[in-house]
PDB file of C-alpha atoms and ligand atoms in Angstrom:
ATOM      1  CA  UNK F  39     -17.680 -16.166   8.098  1.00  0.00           C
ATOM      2  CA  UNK F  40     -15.184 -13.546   9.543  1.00  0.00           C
ATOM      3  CA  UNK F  41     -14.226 -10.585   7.004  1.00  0.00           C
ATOM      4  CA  UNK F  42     -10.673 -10.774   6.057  1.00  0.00           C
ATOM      5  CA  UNK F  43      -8.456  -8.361   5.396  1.00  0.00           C
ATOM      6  CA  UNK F  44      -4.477  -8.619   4.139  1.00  0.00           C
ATOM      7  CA  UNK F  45      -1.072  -7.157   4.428  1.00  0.00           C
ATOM      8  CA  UNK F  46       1.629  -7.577   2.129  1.00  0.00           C
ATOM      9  CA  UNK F  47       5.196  -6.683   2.534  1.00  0.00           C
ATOM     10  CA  UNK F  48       8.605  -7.405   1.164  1.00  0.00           C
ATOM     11  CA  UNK F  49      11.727  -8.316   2.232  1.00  0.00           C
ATOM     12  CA  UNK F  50      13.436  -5.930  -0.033  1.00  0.00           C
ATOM     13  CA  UNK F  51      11.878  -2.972   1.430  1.00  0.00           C
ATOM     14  CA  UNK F  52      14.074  -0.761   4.001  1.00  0.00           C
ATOM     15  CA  UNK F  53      11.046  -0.007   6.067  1.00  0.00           C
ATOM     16  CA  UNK F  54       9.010  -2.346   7.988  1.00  0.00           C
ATOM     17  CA  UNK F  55       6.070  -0.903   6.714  1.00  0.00           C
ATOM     18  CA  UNK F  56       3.720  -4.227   7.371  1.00  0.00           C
ATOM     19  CA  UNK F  57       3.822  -3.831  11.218  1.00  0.00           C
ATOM     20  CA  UNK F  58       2.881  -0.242  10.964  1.00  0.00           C
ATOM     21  CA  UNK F  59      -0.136  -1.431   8.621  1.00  0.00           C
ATOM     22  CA  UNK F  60      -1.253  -4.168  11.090  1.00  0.00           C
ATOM     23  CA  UNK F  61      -1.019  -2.101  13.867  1.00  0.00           C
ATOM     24  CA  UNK F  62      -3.450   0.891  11.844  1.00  0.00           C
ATOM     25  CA  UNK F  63      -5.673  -2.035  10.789  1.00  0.00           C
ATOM     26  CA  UNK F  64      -5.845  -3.594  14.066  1.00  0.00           C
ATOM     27  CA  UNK F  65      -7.181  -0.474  15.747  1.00  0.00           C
ATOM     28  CA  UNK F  66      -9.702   0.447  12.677  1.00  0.00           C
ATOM     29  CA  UNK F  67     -11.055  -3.073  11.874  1.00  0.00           C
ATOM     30  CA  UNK F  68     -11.410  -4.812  15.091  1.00  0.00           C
ATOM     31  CA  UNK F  69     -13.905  -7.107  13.455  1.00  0.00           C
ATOM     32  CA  UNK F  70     -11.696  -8.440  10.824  1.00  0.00           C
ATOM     33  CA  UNK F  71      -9.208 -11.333  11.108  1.00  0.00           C
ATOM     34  CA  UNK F  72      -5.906  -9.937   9.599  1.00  0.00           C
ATOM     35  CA  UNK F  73      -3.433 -12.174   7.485  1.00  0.00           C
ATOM     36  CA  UNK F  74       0.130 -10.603   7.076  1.00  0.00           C
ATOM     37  CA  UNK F  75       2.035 -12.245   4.294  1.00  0.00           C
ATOM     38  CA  UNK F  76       5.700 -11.360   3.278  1.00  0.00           C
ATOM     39  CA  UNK F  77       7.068 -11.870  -0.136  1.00  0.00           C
ATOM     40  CA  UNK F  78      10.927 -11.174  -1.390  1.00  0.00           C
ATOM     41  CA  UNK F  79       9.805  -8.040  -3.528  1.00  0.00           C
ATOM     42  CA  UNK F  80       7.284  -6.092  -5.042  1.00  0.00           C
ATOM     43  CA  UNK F  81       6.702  -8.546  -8.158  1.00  0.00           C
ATOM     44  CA  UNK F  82       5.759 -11.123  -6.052  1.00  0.00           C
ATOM     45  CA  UNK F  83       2.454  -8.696  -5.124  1.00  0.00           C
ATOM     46  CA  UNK F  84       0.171  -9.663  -7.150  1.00  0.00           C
ATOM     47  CA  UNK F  85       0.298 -13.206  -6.951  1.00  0.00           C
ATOM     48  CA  UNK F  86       0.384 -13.386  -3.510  1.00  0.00           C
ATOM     49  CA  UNK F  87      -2.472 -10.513  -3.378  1.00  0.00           C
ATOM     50  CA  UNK F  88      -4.781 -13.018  -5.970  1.00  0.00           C
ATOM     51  CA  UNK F  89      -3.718 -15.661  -3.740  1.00  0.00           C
ATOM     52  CA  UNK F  90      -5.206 -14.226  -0.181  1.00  0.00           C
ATOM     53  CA  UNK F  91      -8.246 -13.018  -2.142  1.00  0.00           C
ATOM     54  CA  UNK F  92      -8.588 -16.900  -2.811  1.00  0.00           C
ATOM     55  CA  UNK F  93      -8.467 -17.579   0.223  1.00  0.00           C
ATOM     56  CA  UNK F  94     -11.004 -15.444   1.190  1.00  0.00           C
ATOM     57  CA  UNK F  95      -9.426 -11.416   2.060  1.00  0.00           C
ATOM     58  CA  UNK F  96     -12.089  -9.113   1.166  1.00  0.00           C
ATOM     59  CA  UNK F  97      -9.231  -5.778   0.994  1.00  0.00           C
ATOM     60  CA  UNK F  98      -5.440  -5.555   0.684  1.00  0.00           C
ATOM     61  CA  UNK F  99      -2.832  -3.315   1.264  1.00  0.00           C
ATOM     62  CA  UNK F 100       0.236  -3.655  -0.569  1.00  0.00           C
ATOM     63  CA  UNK F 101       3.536  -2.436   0.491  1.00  0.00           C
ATOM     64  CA  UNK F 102       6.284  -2.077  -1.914  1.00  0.00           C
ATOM     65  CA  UNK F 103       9.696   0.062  -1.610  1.00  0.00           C
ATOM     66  CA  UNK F 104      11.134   0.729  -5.555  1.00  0.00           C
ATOM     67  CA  UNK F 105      14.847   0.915  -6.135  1.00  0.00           C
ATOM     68  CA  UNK F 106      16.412   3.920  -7.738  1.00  0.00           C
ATOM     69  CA  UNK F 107      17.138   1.977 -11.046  1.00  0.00           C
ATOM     70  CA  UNK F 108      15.265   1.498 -14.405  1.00  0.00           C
ATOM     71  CA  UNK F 109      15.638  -1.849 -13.984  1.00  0.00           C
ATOM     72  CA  UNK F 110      13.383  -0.914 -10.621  1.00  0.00           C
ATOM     73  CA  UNK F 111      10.817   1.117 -12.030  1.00  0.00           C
ATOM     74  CA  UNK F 112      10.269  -1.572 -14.751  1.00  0.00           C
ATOM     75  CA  UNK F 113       9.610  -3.688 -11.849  1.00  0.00           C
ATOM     76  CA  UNK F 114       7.351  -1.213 -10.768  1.00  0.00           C
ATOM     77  CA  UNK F 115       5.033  -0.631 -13.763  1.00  0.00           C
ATOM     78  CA  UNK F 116       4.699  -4.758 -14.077  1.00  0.00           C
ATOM     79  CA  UNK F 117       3.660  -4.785 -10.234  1.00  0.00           C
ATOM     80  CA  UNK F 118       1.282  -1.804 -10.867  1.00  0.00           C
ATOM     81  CA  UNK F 119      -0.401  -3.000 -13.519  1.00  0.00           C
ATOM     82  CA  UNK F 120      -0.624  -6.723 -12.008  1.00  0.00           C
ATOM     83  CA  UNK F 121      -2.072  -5.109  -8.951  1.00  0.00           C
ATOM     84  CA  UNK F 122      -5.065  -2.780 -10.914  1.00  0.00           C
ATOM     85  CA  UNK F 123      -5.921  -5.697 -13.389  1.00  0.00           C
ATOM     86  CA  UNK F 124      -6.445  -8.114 -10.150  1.00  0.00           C
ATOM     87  CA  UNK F 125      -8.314  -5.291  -8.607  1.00  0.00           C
ATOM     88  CA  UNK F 126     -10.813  -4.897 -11.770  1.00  0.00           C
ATOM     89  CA  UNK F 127     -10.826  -8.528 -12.673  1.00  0.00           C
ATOM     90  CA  UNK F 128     -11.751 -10.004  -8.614  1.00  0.00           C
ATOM     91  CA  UNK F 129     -13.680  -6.617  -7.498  1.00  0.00           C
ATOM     92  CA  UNK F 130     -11.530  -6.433  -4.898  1.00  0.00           C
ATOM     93  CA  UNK F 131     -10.379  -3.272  -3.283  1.00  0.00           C
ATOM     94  CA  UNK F 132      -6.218  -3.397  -3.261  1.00  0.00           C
ATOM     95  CA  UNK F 133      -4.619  -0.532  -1.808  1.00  0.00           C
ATOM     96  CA  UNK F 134      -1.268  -0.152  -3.259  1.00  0.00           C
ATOM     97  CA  UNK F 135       1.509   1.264  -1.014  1.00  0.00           C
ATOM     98  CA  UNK F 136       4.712   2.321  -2.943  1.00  0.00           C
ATOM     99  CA  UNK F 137       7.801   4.057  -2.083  1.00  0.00           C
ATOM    100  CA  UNK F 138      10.593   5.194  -4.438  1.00  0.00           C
ATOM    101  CA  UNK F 139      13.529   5.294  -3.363  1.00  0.00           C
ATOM    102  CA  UNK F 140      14.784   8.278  -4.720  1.00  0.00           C
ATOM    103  CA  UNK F 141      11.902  10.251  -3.284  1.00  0.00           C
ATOM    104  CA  UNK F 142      14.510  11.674  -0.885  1.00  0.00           C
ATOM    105  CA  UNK F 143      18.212  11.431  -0.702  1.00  0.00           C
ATOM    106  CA  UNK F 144      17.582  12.037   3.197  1.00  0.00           C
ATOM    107  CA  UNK F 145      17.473   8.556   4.806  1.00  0.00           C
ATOM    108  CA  UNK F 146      15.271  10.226   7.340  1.00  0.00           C
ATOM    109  CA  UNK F 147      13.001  11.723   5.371  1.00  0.00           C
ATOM    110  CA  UNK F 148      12.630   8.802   2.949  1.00  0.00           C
ATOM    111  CA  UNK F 149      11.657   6.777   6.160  1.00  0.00           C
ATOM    112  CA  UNK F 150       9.259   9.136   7.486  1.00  0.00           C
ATOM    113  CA  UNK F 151       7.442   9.021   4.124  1.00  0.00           C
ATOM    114  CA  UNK F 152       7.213   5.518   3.983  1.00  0.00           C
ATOM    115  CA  UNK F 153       5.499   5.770   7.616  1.00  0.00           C
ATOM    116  CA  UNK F 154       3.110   8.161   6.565  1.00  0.00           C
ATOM    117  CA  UNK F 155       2.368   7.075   3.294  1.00  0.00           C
ATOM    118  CA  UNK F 156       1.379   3.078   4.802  1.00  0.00           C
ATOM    119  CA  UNK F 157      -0.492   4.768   7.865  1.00  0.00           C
ATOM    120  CA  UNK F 158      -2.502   6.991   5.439  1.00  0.00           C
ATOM    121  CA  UNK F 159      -3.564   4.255   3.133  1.00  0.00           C
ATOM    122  CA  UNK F 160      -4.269   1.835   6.068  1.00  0.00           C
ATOM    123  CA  UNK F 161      -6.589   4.096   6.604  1.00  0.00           C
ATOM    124  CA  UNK F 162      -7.861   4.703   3.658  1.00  0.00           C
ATOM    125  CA  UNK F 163      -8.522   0.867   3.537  1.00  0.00           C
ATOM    126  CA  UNK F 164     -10.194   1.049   6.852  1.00  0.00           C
ATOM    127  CA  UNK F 165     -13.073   3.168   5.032  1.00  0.00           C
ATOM    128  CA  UNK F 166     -13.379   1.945   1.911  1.00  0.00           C
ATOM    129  CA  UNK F 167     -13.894  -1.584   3.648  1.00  0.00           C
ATOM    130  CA  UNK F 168     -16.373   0.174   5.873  1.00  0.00           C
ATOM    131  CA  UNK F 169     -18.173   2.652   3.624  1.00  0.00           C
ATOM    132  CA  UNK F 170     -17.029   1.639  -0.019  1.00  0.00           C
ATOM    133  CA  UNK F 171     -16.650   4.514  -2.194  1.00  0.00           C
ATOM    134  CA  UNK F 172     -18.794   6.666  -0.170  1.00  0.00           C
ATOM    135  CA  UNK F 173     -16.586   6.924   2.741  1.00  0.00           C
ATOM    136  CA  UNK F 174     -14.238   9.276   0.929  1.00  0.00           C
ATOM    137  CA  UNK F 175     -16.635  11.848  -0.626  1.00  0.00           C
ATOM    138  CA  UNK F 176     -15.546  14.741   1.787  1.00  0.00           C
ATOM    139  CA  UNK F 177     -12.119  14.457   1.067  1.00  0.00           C
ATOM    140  CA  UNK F 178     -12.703  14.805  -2.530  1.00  0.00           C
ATOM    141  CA  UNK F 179     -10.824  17.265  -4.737  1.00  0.00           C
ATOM    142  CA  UNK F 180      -8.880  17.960  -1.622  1.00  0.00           C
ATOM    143  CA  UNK F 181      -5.171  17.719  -2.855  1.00  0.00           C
ATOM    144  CA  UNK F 182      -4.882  15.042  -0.408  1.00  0.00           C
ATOM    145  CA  UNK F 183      -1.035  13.279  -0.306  1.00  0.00           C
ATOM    146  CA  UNK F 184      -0.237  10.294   1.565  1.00  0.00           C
ATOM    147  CA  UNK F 185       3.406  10.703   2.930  1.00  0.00           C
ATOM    148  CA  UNK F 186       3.318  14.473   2.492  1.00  0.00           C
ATOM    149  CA  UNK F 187       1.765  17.633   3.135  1.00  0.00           C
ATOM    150  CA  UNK F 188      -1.536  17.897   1.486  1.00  0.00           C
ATOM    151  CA  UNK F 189      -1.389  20.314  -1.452  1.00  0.00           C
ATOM    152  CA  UNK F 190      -4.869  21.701  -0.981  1.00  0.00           C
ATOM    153  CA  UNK F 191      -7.910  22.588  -3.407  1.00  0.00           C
ATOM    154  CA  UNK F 192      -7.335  25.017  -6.113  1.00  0.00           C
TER     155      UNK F 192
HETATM  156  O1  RDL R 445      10.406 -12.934  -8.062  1.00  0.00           O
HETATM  157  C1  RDL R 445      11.676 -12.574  -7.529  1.00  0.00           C
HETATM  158  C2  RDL R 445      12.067 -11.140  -7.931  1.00  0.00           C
HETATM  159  O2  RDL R 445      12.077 -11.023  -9.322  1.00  0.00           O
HETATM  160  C3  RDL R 445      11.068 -10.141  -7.392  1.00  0.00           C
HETATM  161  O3  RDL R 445      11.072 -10.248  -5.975  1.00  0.00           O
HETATM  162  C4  RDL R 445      11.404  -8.687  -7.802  1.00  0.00           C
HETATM  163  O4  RDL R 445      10.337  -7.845  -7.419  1.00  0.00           O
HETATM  164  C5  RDL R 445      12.690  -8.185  -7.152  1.00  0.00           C
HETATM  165  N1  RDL R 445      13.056  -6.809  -7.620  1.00  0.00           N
HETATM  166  C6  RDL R 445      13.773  -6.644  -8.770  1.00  0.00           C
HETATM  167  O5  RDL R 445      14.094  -7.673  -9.451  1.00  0.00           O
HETATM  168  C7  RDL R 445      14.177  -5.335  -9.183  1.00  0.00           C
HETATM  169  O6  RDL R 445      14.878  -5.157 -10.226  1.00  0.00           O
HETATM  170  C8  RDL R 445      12.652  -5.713  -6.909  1.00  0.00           C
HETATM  171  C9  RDL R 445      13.045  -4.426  -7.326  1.00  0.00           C
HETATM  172  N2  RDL R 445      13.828  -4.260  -8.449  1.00  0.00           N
HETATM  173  C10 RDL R 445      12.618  -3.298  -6.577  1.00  0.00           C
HETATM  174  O7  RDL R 445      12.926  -2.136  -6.866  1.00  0.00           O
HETATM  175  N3  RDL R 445      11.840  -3.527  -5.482  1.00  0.00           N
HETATM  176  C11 RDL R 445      11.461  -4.782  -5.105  1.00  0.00           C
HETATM  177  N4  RDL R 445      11.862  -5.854  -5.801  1.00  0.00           N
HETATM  178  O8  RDL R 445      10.724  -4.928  -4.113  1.00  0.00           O
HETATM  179  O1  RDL R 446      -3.836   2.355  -4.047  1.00  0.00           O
HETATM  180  C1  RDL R 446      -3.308   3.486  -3.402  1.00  0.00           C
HETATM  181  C2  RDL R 446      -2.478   4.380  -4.367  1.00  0.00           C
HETATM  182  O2  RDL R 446      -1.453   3.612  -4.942  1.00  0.00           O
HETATM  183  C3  RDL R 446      -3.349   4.936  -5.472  1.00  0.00           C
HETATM  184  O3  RDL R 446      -4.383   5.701  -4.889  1.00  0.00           O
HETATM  185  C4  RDL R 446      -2.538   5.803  -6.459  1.00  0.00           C
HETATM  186  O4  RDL R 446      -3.403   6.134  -7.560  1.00  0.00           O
HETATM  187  C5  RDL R 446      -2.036   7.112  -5.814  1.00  0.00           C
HETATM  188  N1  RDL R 446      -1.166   7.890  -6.754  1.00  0.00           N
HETATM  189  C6  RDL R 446       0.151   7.614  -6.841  1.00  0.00           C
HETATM  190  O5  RDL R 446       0.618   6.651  -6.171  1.00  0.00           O
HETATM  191  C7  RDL R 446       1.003   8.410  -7.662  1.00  0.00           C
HETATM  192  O6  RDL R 446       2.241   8.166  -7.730  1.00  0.00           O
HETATM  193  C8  RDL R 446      -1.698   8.889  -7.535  1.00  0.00           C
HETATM  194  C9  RDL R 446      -0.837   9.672  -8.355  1.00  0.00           C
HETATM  195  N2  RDL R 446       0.498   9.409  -8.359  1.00  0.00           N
HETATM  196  C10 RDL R 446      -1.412  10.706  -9.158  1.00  0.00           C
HETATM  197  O7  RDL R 446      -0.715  11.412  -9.899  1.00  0.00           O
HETATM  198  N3  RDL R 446      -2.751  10.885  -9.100  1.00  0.00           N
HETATM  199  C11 RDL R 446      -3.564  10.132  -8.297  1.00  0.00           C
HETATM  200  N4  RDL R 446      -3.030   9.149  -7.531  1.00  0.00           N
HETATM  201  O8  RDL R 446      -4.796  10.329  -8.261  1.00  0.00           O
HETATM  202  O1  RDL R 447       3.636  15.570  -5.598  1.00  0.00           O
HETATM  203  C1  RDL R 447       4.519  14.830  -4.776  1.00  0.00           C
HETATM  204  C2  RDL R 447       4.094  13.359  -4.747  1.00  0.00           C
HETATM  205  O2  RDL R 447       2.727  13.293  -4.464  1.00  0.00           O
HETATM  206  C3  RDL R 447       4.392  12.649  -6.068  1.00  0.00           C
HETATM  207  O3  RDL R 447       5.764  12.611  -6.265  1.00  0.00           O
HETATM  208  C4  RDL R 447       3.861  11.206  -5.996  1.00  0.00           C
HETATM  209  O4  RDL R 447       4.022  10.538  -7.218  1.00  0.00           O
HETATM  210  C5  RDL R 447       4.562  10.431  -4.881  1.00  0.00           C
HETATM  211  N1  RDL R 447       3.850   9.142  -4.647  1.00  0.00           N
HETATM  212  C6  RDL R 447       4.352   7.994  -5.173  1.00  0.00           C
HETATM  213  O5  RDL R 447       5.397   8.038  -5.874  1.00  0.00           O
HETATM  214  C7  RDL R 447       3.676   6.763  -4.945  1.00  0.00           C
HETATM  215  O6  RDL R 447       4.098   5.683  -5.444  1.00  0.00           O
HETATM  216  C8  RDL R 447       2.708   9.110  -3.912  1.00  0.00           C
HETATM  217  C9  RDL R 447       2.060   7.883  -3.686  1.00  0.00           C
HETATM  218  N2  RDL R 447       2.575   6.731  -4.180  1.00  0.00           N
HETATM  219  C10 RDL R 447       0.877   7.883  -2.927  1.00  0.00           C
HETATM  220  O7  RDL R 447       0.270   6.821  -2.688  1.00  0.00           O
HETATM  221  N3  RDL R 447       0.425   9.056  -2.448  1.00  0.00           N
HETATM  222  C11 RDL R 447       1.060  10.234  -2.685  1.00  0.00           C
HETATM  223  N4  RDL R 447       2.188  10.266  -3.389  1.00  0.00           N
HETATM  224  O8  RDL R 447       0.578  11.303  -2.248  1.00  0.00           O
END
């Protein structure tokens, strides 16, 4: 049976950061069929993450965008823990792609990091599907940011 892997976005995002995800994954897993799912915001994640396992994903990416709010960032915590408890409880490997929205008051800059961040992680994906852990060793204890500059080794 064809690996799997899939891509999970929201509608209350203001970045389309699922194309840029399929288009990363499409290039780096050319062997895998790809399933891009939309749901209206980032609590609907994990359940539509456990669902595509289900039905057979073997990796997913995640894309969430967080309001500047509490009520947002309480929203946040119950997607990030829903998201590592699926992760530990299936074995699967869920790549979680978030963006808070008061990262940047600079509209530009806010997109640009939501770019980088979902093309970094796609990527990251890409080898852990690959090479499980392994695939990351020599990056480790590099200061490595996804939607920044990296910060570097001390
Ligand atoms: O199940 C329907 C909604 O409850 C669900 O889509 C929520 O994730 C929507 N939502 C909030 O209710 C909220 O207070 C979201 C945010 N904040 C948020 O910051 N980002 C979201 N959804 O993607
Ligand atoms: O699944 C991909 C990422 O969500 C995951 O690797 C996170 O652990 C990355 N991350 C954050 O998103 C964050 O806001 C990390 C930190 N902070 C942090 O302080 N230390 C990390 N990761 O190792
Ligand atoms: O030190 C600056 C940032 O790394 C720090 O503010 C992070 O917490 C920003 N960040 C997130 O808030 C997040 O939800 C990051 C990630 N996810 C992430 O996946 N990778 C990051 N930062 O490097």
């Amino acid at each position: 049976e064809k690996k799997c892997v899939g891509i999970i976005d929201t509608t209350f995002s203001r970045v389309d950061m699922g194309s840029i995800a399929l288009k990363v994954l499409r290039d780096l897993l050319p062997d895998y069929m790809i399933i891009r799912h939309t749901v209206p915001g980032i609590k609907d994640l994990p359940g539509e993450a456990r669902r595509l396992i289900d039905s057979g994903c073997d990796g997913i990416i995640t894309l969430g965008w967080v309001g500047k709010k509490q009520v947002d960032k309480y929203s946040y915590i119950a997607l990030s823990v829903g998201l590592v408890m699926l992760s530990v409880l299936t074995g699967k490997i869920i790549i979680d792609v978030t963006v808070h929205e008061d990262e940047s008051d600079n509209e530009e800059e806010l997109k640009k990091i939501a770019i980088e961040r979902t093309k970094a992680h796609a990527e990251n994906l890409a080898i852990l599907l690959k090479e499980d852990g392994e695939g990351l060793v020599k990056k480790a204890g590099q200061g490595v940011r996804q939607g920044y500059e990296n910060v570097g080794p001390l």
